[in-house]
Coordinates of N, CA and C in Angstrom, one line a residue:
M1 N -24.6 48.8 30.3 CA -25.1 47.5 29.9 C -24.6 47.1 28.6
K2 N -24.7 48.1 27.6 CA -24.3 47.8 26.3 C -22.8 47.5 26.2
N3 N -22.0 48.3 27.0 CA -20.6 48.0 27.1 C -20.2 46.7 27.6
Q4 N -21.0 46.2 28.6 CA -20.8 44.9 29.2 C -21.0 43.8 28.3
L5 N -22.1 43.9 27.5 CA -22.4 42.9 26.4 C -21.4 42.9 25.4
L6 N -20.9 44.1 25.0 CA -19.8 44.1 24.0 C -18.5 43.5 24.5
M7 N -18.2 43.8 25.7 CA -17.0 43.2 26.3 C -17.1 41.7 26.5
L8 N -18.3 41.2 26.8 CA -18.6 39.8 26.9 C -18.5 39.1 25.6
A9 N -18.9 39.8 24.5 CA -18.8 39.2 23.2 C -17.4 39.1 22.7
Y10 N -16.6 40.1 23.0 CA -15.1 40.1 22.7 C -14.4 39.0 23.4
I11 N -14.7 38.8 24.7 CA -14.1 37.8 25.5 C -14.5 36.4 24.9
S12 N -15.8 36.2 24.6 CA -16.2 35.0 24.0 C -15.5 34.6 22.7
V13 N -15.4 35.6 21.8 CA -14.7 35.4 20.5 C -13.3 35.0 20.8
G14 N -12.6 35.8 21.7 CA -11.2 35.5 22.0 C -11.0 34.1 22.6
V15 N -11.9 33.7 23.5 CA -11.8 32.3 24.1 C -12.0 31.3 23.0
G16 N -13.0 31.5 22.1 CA -13.2 30.6 21.0 C -12.1 30.4 20.0
I17 N -11.5 31.6 19.7 CA -10.3 31.5 18.8 C -9.1 30.8 19.4
F18 N -8.9 31.2 20.7 CA -7.8 30.5 21.4 C -8.0 29.0 21.6
G19 N -9.2 28.6 21.9 CA -9.5 27.2 22.0 C -9.4 26.4 20.7
G20 N -9.8 27.1 19.6 CA -9.7 26.4 18.3 C -8.2 26.3 17.9
M21 N -7.4 27.3 18.1 CA -6.0 27.3 17.8 C -5.3 26.2 18.6
L22 N -5.7 26.1 19.9 CA -5.1 25.1 20.8 C -5.4 23.6 20.3
I23 N -6.6 23.4 19.8 CA -7.0 22.1 19.3 C -6.3 21.8 18.0
V24 N -6.1 22.8 17.1 CA -5.4 22.6 15.9 C -3.9 22.2 16.2
L25 N -3.3 22.9 17.1 CA -1.9 22.7 17.5 C -1.8 21.3 18.0
L26 N -2.6 20.9 18.9 CA -2.5 19.5 19.5 C -2.7 18.4 18.4
L27 N -3.7 18.6 17.5 CA -3.9 17.6 16.4 C -2.7 17.6 15.5
S28 N -2.1 18.7 15.2 CA -0.9 18.7 14.3 C 0.3 18.0 15.0
I29 N 0.4 18.1 16.3 CA 1.5 17.4 17.1 C 1.3 15.9 17.0
F30 N 0.0 15.5 17.3 CA -0.2 14.1 17.3 C -0.1 13.5 15.9
R31 N -0.4 14.2 14.8 CA -0.3 13.7 13.5 C 1.1 13.6 13.0
Q32 N 2.0 14.4 13.5 CA 3.4 14.3 13.1 C 4.0 13.0 13.6
N33 N 3.5 12.4 14.7 CA 4.0 11.2 15.2 C 3.5 10.0 14.4
Q34 N 2.5 10.1 13.6 CA 1.9 9.0 12.9 C 2.4 9.1 11.4
V35 N 2.8 8.0 10.9 CA 3.2 7.9 9.5 C 2.1 7.2 8.8
I36 N 1.4 7.9 7.9 CA 0.3 7.3 7.1 C 0.8 7.3 5.7
N37 N 1.0 6.1 5.2 CA 1.4 5.9 3.8 C 0.7 4.7 3.2
S38 N -0.3 5.0 2.4 CA -1.0 3.9 1.7 C -0.4 3.7 0.3
L39 N 0.5 4.4 -0.1 CA 1.1 4.2 -1.4 C 1.9 2.9 -1.5
V40 N 1.7 2.2 -2.6 CA 2.4 0.9 -2.8 C 3.5 1.1 -3.8
S41 N 4.7 0.8 -3.5 CA 5.8 0.9 -4.5 C 6.1 -0.5 -5.0
P42 N 6.7 -0.6 -6.1 CA 7.1 -2.0 -6.6 C 8.0 -2.7 -5.7
Q43 N 8.8 -2.0 -4.9 CA 9.7 -2.7 -3.9 C 8.9 -3.4 -2.9
D44 N 7.7 -3.0 -2.6 CA 6.9 -3.7 -1.6 C 6.4 -5.1 -2.1
F45 N 6.5 -5.4 -3.4 CA 6.0 -6.6 -3.9 C 7.1 -7.8 -3.7
L46 N 8.3 -7.4 -3.7 CA 9.4 -8.4 -3.7 C 9.3 -9.4 -2.6
G47 N 9.3 -10.7 -3.0 CA 9.2 -11.8 -2.0 C 7.8 -12.1 -1.5
L48 N 6.8 -11.4 -2.0 CA 5.5 -11.7 -1.5 C 4.8 -12.8 -2.2
P49 N 4.0 -13.6 -1.5 CA 3.3 -14.6 -2.2 C 2.1 -14.0 -2.9
C50 N 1.7 -14.6 -4.0 CA 0.5 -14.2 -4.8 C -0.2 -15.4 -5.4
T51 N -1.4 -15.2 -5.9 CA -2.2 -16.3 -6.4 C -2.4 -16.0 -7.9
V52 N -2.2 -17.1 -8.7 CA -2.4 -17.0 -10.1 C -3.9 -16.8 -10.4
E53 N -4.3 -15.8 -11.2 CA -5.6 -15.6 -11.6 C -5.9 -16.0 -13.1
I54 N -4.9 -15.7 -13.9 CA -4.9 -16.1 -15.3 C -3.7 -17.0 -15.6
P55 N -3.8 -18.2 -16.0 CA -2.7 -19.1 -16.2 C -1.7 -18.6 -17.2
F56 N -0.4 -18.9 -17.1 CA 0.6 -18.5 -18.0 C 1.8 -19.4 -17.9
D57 N 2.7 -19.2 -18.9 CA 4.0 -20.0 -18.9 C 5.1 -19.1 -19.3
T58 N 6.3 -19.7 -19.7 CA 7.4 -18.9 -20.1 C 7.2 -18.0 -21.3
H59 N 6.3 -18.5 -22.2 CA 6.1 -17.8 -23.5 C 4.8 -16.9 -23.5
S60 N 4.2 -16.8 -22.4 CA 3.0 -16.0 -22.3 C 2.9 -15.2 -21.0
K61 N 2.0 -14.2 -21.0 CA 1.8 -13.4 -19.8 C 0.5 -14.0 -19.1
G62 N 0.4 -13.7 -17.8 CA -0.8 -14.1 -17.0 C -1.1 -13.0 -16.0
K63 N -1.9 -13.3 -15.1 CA -2.3 -12.3 -14.1 C -2.2 -13.0 -12.7
V64 N -1.7 -12.2 -11.7 CA -1.6 -12.7 -10.3 C -2.3 -11.6 -9.5
S65 N -2.8 -12.0 -8.3 CA -3.3 -11.1 -7.4 C -2.6 -11.3 -6.0
L66 N -2.5 -10.2 -5.3 CA -1.9 -10.2 -4.0 C -2.5 -9.1 -3.1
N67 N -2.2 -9.2 -1.8 CA -2.6 -8.1 -0.9 C -1.4 -7.4 -0.4
V68 N -1.3 -6.1 -0.5 CA -0.2 -5.3 0.0 C -0.8 -4.2 0.8
K69 N -0.4 -4.0 2.0 CA -0.9 -3.0 2.9 C -2.4 -2.9 2.9
G70 N -3.1 -4.1 2.9 CA -4.5 -4.1 3.0 C -5.2 -3.9 1.7
T71 N -4.5 -3.8 0.6 CA -5.1 -3.5 -0.7 C -4.9 -4.7 -1.6
S72 N -6.0 -5.2 -2.2 CA -5.9 -6.2 -3.2 C -5.5 -5.7 -4.5
I73 N -4.4 -6.2 -5.1 CA -3.8 -5.7 -6.4 C -3.7 -6.9 -7.4
G74 N -4.1 -6.6 -8.6 CA -3.9 -7.5 -9.7 C -2.8 -7.0 -10.6
L75 N -1.9 -7.9 -11.0 CA -0.7 -7.5 -11.8 C -0.5 -8.5 -12.9
I76 N 0.1 -8.0 -14.0 CA 0.5 -8.8 -15.1 C 1.7 -9.6 -14.7
A77 N 1.8 -10.9 -14.9 CA 2.9 -11.7 -14.4 C 3.6 -12.4 -15.6
R78 N 4.9 -12.6 -15.4 CA 5.7 -13.4 -16.3 C 6.6 -14.3 -15.5
T79 N 7.2 -15.3 -16.2 CA 8.2 -16.1 -15.5 C 9.3 -16.5 -16.4
T80 N 10.5 -16.8 -15.8 CA 11.6 -17.3 -16.6 C 11.8 -18.8 -16.4
E81 N 11.0 -19.4 -15.6 CA 11.1 -20.8 -15.4 C 10.7 -21.6 -16.6
E82 N 11.7 -22.3 -17.2 CA 11.4 -23.1 -18.4 C 10.5 -24.3 -18.1
S83 N 9.7 -24.7 -19.0 CA 8.8 -25.8 -18.9 C 7.9 -25.8 -17.7
K84 N 7.6 -24.6 -17.2 CA 6.7 -24.5 -16.0 C 5.5 -23.8 -16.5
E85 N 4.3 -24.4 -16.2 CA 3.0 -23.7 -16.5 C 2.3 -23.5 -15.2
F86 N 2.0 -22.2 -15.0 CA 1.3 -21.9 -13.7 C -0.2 -22.0 -14.0
T87 N -0.9 -22.6 -13.1 CA -2.4 -22.8 -13.2 C -3.1 -21.9 -12.3
K88 N -4.4 -21.7 -12.5 CA -5.2 -20.8 -11.7 C -5.3 -21.3 -10.3
G89 N -5.1 -20.4 -9.3 CA -5.1 -20.8 -7.9 C -3.8 -21.2 -7.3
E90 N -2.8 -21.3 -8.2 CA -1.4 -21.7 -7.7 C -0.8 -20.6 -7.0
E91 N 0.0 -20.9 -5.9 CA 0.7 -19.8 -5.2 C 2.1 -19.7 -5.8
V92 N 2.5 -18.4 -6.1 CA 3.8 -18.1 -6.7 C 4.4 -16.9 -5.9
F93 N 5.7 -16.7 -6.1 CA 6.3 -15.6 -5.4 C 6.9 -14.6 -6.3
I94 N 6.9 -13.3 -6.0 CA 7.4 -12.3 -6.8 C 8.9 -12.1 -6.6
I95 N 9.7 -12.1 -7.7 CA 11.1 -12.0 -7.5 C 11.6 -10.7 -8.2
G96 N 10.8 -10.0 -8.9 CA 11.2 -8.8 -9.6 C 10.0 -8.0 -10.2
T97 N 10.3 -6.8 -10.5 CA 9.3 -6.0 -11.2 C 9.9 -5.2 -12.4
E98 N 9.1 -5.0 -13.4 CA 9.6 -4.3 -14.6 C 8.5 -3.9 -15.5
N99 N 8.4 -2.6 -15.7 CA 7.4 -2.0 -16.6 C 6.0 -2.4 -16.2
N100 N 5.6 -2.2 -15.0 CA 4.3 -2.6 -14.5 C 3.9 -4.1 -14.6
Q101 N 5.0 -4.9 -14.6 CA 4.8 -6.4 -14.6 C 5.6 -6.9 -13.5
V102 N 5.3 -8.1 -13.1 CA 6.1 -8.8 -12.0 C 6.6 -10.1 -12.6
W103 N 7.8 -10.4 -12.2 CA 8.4 -11.7 -12.5 C 8.2 -12.6 -11.3
V104 N 7.7 -13.8 -11.6 CA 7.4 -14.8 -10.5 C 8.1 -16.1 -10.7
I105 N 8.2 -16.8 -9.6 CA 8.7 -18.2 -9.6 C 7.8 -19.1 -8.8
S106 N 7.8 -20.3 -9.0 CA 7.0 -21.3 -8.2 C 7.4 -21.3 -6.8
K107 N 6.5 -21.8 -6.0 CA 6.7 -22.0 -4.6 C 7.9 -22.9 -4.3
S108 N 8.0 -24.0 -5.0 CA 9.1 -24.9 -4.8 C 10.5 -24.3 -5.1
S109 N 10.5 -23.5 -6.2 CA 11.8 -22.8 -6.5 C 12.1 -21.7 -5.5
F110 N 11.1 -21.1 -5.0 CA 11.3 -20.0 -4.0 C 11.9 -20.6 -2.7
Q111 N 11.4 -21.8 -2.3 CA 11.9 -22.5 -1.1 C 13.3 -23.0 -1.3
H112 N 13.7 -23.4 -2.5 CA 15.0 -23.8 -2.7 C 16.0 -22.7 -2.7
Q113 N 15.6 -21.5 -3.0 CA 16.5 -20.3 -2.9 C 16.7 -19.8 -1.5
E114 N 15.9 -20.1 -0.6 CA 16.0 -19.7 0.8 C 17.1 -20.4 1.5

């Protein structure tokens, strides 16, 4: 009787280990097929529309916000457009990035470039 219980315990442990390894193997195979990357690189910003949060012009910095990969991001913004002042709520487009800042142009300028 004691030997039968010991044998049953060994079989139960073996089946449990085998089942666990099988589940881990299947999960790793399924995860290899999925690409999960929530990191946002500066290249992801180029050409995206954003909204002015803090007004700015050629001689000052401002702030814009945008959504990238489901994340809302606020960035320091500058422009090279002469005599253009961006107001709060205005839509602008990102044309470049440099030192954690973005360079933006107005919607009308962006449409002329297309």
